[in-house]
């Protein structure tokens, strides 16, 4: 099945869950995967959201955005160690992406690794000359 960006979220969820039951996930647009993840997040179904993001990464394994989303989900699920591993992969594809570094700092803090978080954030501030990015740090 081919999903397009105009498909309703409820149709997308229904078709995805049917494919999952059949054990075959068809090729989907990256944006469709992200819609599914958002749906499951809003429904507070973290395991399903993680399952969807894993499927997305299988199809789009060079997408830093998907790795970032997975790390966010893992942090939300208090799996910071796995989030840090995922962010290492994201760094391969987008080493300059500020969000990756901020999520790493968030994971360090959740793991009570405050000095590592502080070192990371200070390094980011030192390297950043963009005032908008500085406000995010």
PDB file of C-alpha atoms in Angstrom:
ATOM      1  CA  UNK A   1       0.000   0.000   0.000  1.00  0.00           C
ATOM      2  CA  UNK A   2       1.198   3.467  -0.762  1.00  0.00           C
ATOM      3  CA  UNK A   3       0.457   6.232   1.698  1.00  0.00           C
ATOM      4  CA  UNK A   4       0.322   9.830   0.647  1.00  0.00           C
ATOM      5  CA  UNK A   5       0.453  13.044   2.616  1.00  0.00           C
ATOM      6  CA  UNK A   6      -3.262  13.749   2.145  1.00  0.00           C
ATOM      7  CA  UNK A   7      -4.456  10.528   3.743  1.00  0.00           C
ATOM      8  CA  UNK A   8      -6.362  11.027   6.990  1.00  0.00           C
ATOM      9  CA  UNK A   9      -4.608   9.999  10.155  1.00  0.00           C
ATOM     10  CA  UNK A  10      -7.394   7.600  11.143  1.00  0.00           C
ATOM     11  CA  UNK A  11      -7.132   5.840   7.762  1.00  0.00           C
ATOM     12  CA  UNK A  12      -3.377   5.757   8.103  1.00  0.00           C
ATOM     13  CA  UNK A  13      -3.575   4.231  11.597  1.00  0.00           C
ATOM     14  CA  UNK A  14      -6.150   1.645  10.481  1.00  0.00           C
ATOM     15  CA  UNK A  15      -4.107   0.562   7.484  1.00  0.00           C
ATOM     16  CA  UNK A  16      -0.865   0.504   9.453  1.00  0.00           C
ATOM     17  CA  UNK A  17      -2.369  -1.641  12.208  1.00  0.00           C
ATOM     18  CA  UNK A  18      -3.848  -4.006   9.630  1.00  0.00           C
ATOM     19  CA  UNK A  19      -0.466  -4.374   7.916  1.00  0.00           C
ATOM     20  CA  UNK A  20       1.183  -4.920  11.289  1.00  0.00           C
ATOM     21  CA  UNK A  21      -1.247  -7.748  12.076  1.00  0.00           C
ATOM     22  CA  UNK A  22      -0.425  -9.298   8.710  1.00  0.00           C
ATOM     23  CA  UNK A  23       3.274  -8.974   9.473  1.00  0.00           C
ATOM     24  CA  UNK A  24       4.050  -6.823   6.440  1.00  0.00           C
ATOM     25  CA  UNK A  25       4.648  -3.098   6.508  1.00  0.00           C
ATOM     26  CA  UNK A  26       4.476  -1.548   3.056  1.00  0.00           C
ATOM     27  CA  UNK A  27       6.642   1.322   1.889  1.00  0.00           C
ATOM     28  CA  UNK A  28       5.379   4.584   3.338  1.00  0.00           C
ATOM     29  CA  UNK A  29       6.328   8.226   3.013  1.00  0.00           C
ATOM     30  CA  UNK A  30       8.496   9.467   5.863  1.00  0.00           C
ATOM     31  CA  UNK A  31       5.833  12.065   6.665  1.00  0.00           C
ATOM     32  CA  UNK A  32       3.231   9.296   7.028  1.00  0.00           C
ATOM     33  CA  UNK A  33       5.409   7.546   9.586  1.00  0.00           C
ATOM     34  CA  UNK A  34       5.745  10.812  11.484  1.00  0.00           C
ATOM     35  CA  UNK A  35       1.964  11.293  11.440  1.00  0.00           C
ATOM     36  CA  UNK A  36       1.568   7.823  12.928  1.00  0.00           C
ATOM     37  CA  UNK A  37       4.140   8.547  15.613  1.00  0.00           C
ATOM     38  CA  UNK A  38       2.384  11.788  16.498  1.00  0.00           C
ATOM     39  CA  UNK A  39      -0.952   9.966  16.728  1.00  0.00           C
ATOM     40  CA  UNK A  40       0.445   7.314  19.069  1.00  0.00           C
ATOM     41  CA  UNK A  41       2.203   9.957  21.167  1.00  0.00           C
ATOM     42  CA  UNK A  42      -1.028  11.919  21.570  1.00  0.00           C
ATOM     43  CA  UNK A  43      -2.773   8.693  22.555  1.00  0.00           C
ATOM     44  CA  UNK A  44       0.039   8.051  25.076  1.00  0.00           C
ATOM     45  CA  UNK A  45       0.913   4.774  23.384  1.00  0.00           C
ATOM     46  CA  UNK A  46       4.682   5.085  23.564  1.00  0.00           C
ATOM     47  CA  UNK A  47       5.435   1.467  22.648  1.00  0.00           C
ATOM     48  CA  UNK A  48       3.449   1.780  19.423  1.00  0.00           C
ATOM     49  CA  UNK A  49       5.132   5.099  18.624  1.00  0.00           C
ATOM     50  CA  UNK A  50       8.527   3.441  19.082  1.00  0.00           C
ATOM     51  CA  UNK A  51       7.450   0.527  16.894  1.00  0.00           C
ATOM     52  CA  UNK A  52       6.443   2.933  14.129  1.00  0.00           C
ATOM     53  CA  UNK A  53       9.687   4.892  14.350  1.00  0.00           C
ATOM     54  CA  UNK A  54      11.654   1.626  14.121  1.00  0.00           C
ATOM     55  CA  UNK A  55       9.769   0.765  10.914  1.00  0.00           C
ATOM     56  CA  UNK A  56      10.458   4.248   9.590  1.00  0.00           C
ATOM     57  CA  UNK A  57      14.178   3.935  10.301  1.00  0.00           C
ATOM     58  CA  UNK A  58      14.243   0.599   8.475  1.00  0.00           C
ATOM     59  CA  UNK A  59      12.944   2.365   5.369  1.00  0.00           C
ATOM     60  CA  UNK A  60      14.766   5.703   5.837  1.00  0.00           C
ATOM     61  CA  UNK A  61      17.910   4.738   7.692  1.00  0.00           C
ATOM     62  CA  UNK A  62      19.751   7.918   6.653  1.00  0.00           C
ATOM     63  CA  UNK A  63      17.172  10.301   8.163  1.00  0.00           C
ATOM     64  CA  UNK A  64      18.569  12.174  11.134  1.00  0.00           C
ATOM     65  CA  UNK A  65      15.041  13.454  11.849  1.00  0.00           C
ATOM     66  CA  UNK A  66      13.832   9.904  12.494  1.00  0.00           C
ATOM     67  CA  UNK A  67      16.714   9.162  14.831  1.00  0.00           C
ATOM     68  CA  UNK A  68      16.013  12.432  16.654  1.00  0.00           C
ATOM     69  CA  UNK A  69      12.343  11.509  17.024  1.00  0.00           C
ATOM     70  CA  UNK A  70      13.269   8.058  18.292  1.00  0.00           C
ATOM     71  CA  UNK A  71      15.594   9.605  20.870  1.00  0.00           C
ATOM     72  CA  UNK A  72      12.817  11.943  22.020  1.00  0.00           C
ATOM     73  CA  UNK A  73      10.504   8.975  22.468  1.00  0.00           C
ATOM     74  CA  UNK A  74      13.161   7.043  24.366  1.00  0.00           C
ATOM     75  CA  UNK A  75      13.796   9.985  26.681  1.00  0.00           C
ATOM     76  CA  UNK A  76      10.055  10.296  27.267  1.00  0.00           C
ATOM     77  CA  UNK A  77      10.068   6.597  28.165  1.00  0.00           C
ATOM     78  CA  UNK A  78      12.996   7.056  30.573  1.00  0.00           C
ATOM     79  CA  UNK A  79      15.338   5.033  28.361  1.00  0.00           C
ATOM     80  CA  UNK A  80      18.074   7.641  28.252  1.00  0.00           C
ATOM     81  CA  UNK A  81      20.921   5.188  27.600  1.00  0.00           C
ATOM     82  CA  UNK A  82      19.198   3.983  24.431  1.00  0.00           C
ATOM     83  CA  UNK A  83      18.415   7.583  23.515  1.00  0.00           C
ATOM     84  CA  UNK A  84      22.113   8.460  23.718  1.00  0.00           C
ATOM     85  CA  UNK A  85      22.970   5.515  21.452  1.00  0.00           C
ATOM     86  CA  UNK A  86      20.332   6.677  18.985  1.00  0.00           C
ATOM     87  CA  UNK A  87      21.641  10.237  19.066  1.00  0.00           C
ATOM     88  CA  UNK A  88      25.111   8.953  18.220  1.00  0.00           C
ATOM     89  CA  UNK A  89      23.609   7.560  15.016  1.00  0.00           C
ATOM     90  CA  UNK A  90      21.844  10.848  14.322  1.00  0.00           C
ATOM     91  CA  UNK A  91      25.175  12.659  14.660  1.00  0.00           C
ATOM     92  CA  UNK A  92      26.545  10.601  11.774  1.00  0.00           C
ATOM     93  CA  UNK A  93      23.924  12.051   9.430  1.00  0.00           C
ATOM     94  CA  UNK A  94      23.593  15.561  10.861  1.00  0.00           C
ATOM     95  CA  UNK A  95      26.579  16.460  13.055  1.00  0.00           C
ATOM     96  CA  UNK A  96      25.701  20.166  13.133  1.00  0.00           C
ATOM     97  CA  UNK A  97      22.040  19.659  14.136  1.00  0.00           C
ATOM     98  CA  UNK A  98      21.571  21.591  17.381  1.00  0.00           C
ATOM     99  CA  UNK A  99      18.577  19.509  18.472  1.00  0.00           C
ATOM    100  CA  UNK A 100      20.733  16.382  18.670  1.00  0.00           C
ATOM    101  CA  UNK A 101      23.123  18.044  21.087  1.00  0.00           C
ATOM    102  CA  UNK A 102      20.315  19.495  23.189  1.00  0.00           C
ATOM    103  CA  UNK A 103      18.697  16.056  23.457  1.00  0.00           C
ATOM    104  CA  UNK A 104      22.040  14.583  24.468  1.00  0.00           C
ATOM    105  CA  UNK A 105      22.253  17.161  27.264  1.00  0.00           C
ATOM    106  CA  UNK A 106      18.675  16.335  28.319  1.00  0.00           C
ATOM    107  CA  UNK A 107      19.532  12.635  28.458  1.00  0.00           C
ATOM    108  CA  UNK A 108      22.699  13.323  30.460  1.00  0.00           C
ATOM    109  CA  UNK A 109      20.674  15.337  32.978  1.00  0.00           C
ATOM    110  CA  UNK A 110      18.059  12.580  33.287  1.00  0.00           C
ATOM    111  CA  UNK A 111      20.916  10.159  34.020  1.00  0.00           C
ATOM    112  CA  UNK A 112      22.299  12.542  36.686  1.00  0.00           C
ATOM    113  CA  UNK A 113      25.352  13.187  34.518  1.00  0.00           C
ATOM    114  CA  UNK A 114      25.209  16.905  35.170  1.00  0.00           C
ATOM    115  CA  UNK A 115      28.868  17.662  34.491  1.00  0.00           C
ATOM    116  CA  UNK A 116      28.685  15.999  31.050  1.00  0.00           C
ATOM    117  CA  UNK A 117      25.563  18.002  30.241  1.00  0.00           C
ATOM    118  CA  UNK A 118      27.192  21.232  31.379  1.00  0.00           C
ATOM    119  CA  UNK A 119      30.346  20.557  29.374  1.00  0.00           C
ATOM    120  CA  UNK A 120      28.254  19.826  26.272  1.00  0.00           C
ATOM    121  CA  UNK A 121      26.101  22.935  26.673  1.00  0.00           C
ATOM    122  CA  UNK A 122      29.092  25.198  27.329  1.00  0.00           C
ATOM    123  CA  UNK A 123      30.829  23.805  24.246  1.00  0.00           C
ATOM    124  CA  UNK A 124      27.690  24.460  22.189  1.00  0.00           C
ATOM    125  CA  UNK A 125      27.521  28.029  23.466  1.00  0.00           C
ATOM    126  CA  UNK A 126      31.185  28.548  22.639  1.00  0.00           C
ATOM    127  CA  UNK A 127      30.731  27.247  19.072  1.00  0.00           C
ATOM    128  CA  UNK A 128      27.489  29.078  18.336  1.00  0.00           C
ATOM    129  CA  UNK A 129      27.401  32.610  17.033  1.00  0.00           C
ATOM    130  CA  UNK A 130      23.754  32.547  15.984  1.00  0.00           C
ATOM    131  CA  UNK A 131      21.615  34.410  18.538  1.00  0.00           C
ATOM    132  CA  UNK A 132      18.538  32.258  17.825  1.00  0.00           C
ATOM    133  CA  UNK A 133      20.498  29.061  18.479  1.00  0.00           C
ATOM    134  CA  UNK A 134      22.035  30.594  21.602  1.00  0.00           C
ATOM    135  CA  UNK A 135      18.561  31.224  22.995  1.00  0.00           C
ATOM    136  CA  UNK A 136      17.749  27.519  22.539  1.00  0.00           C
ATOM    137  CA  UNK A 137      20.838  26.506  24.486  1.00  0.00           C
TER     138      UNK A 137
END
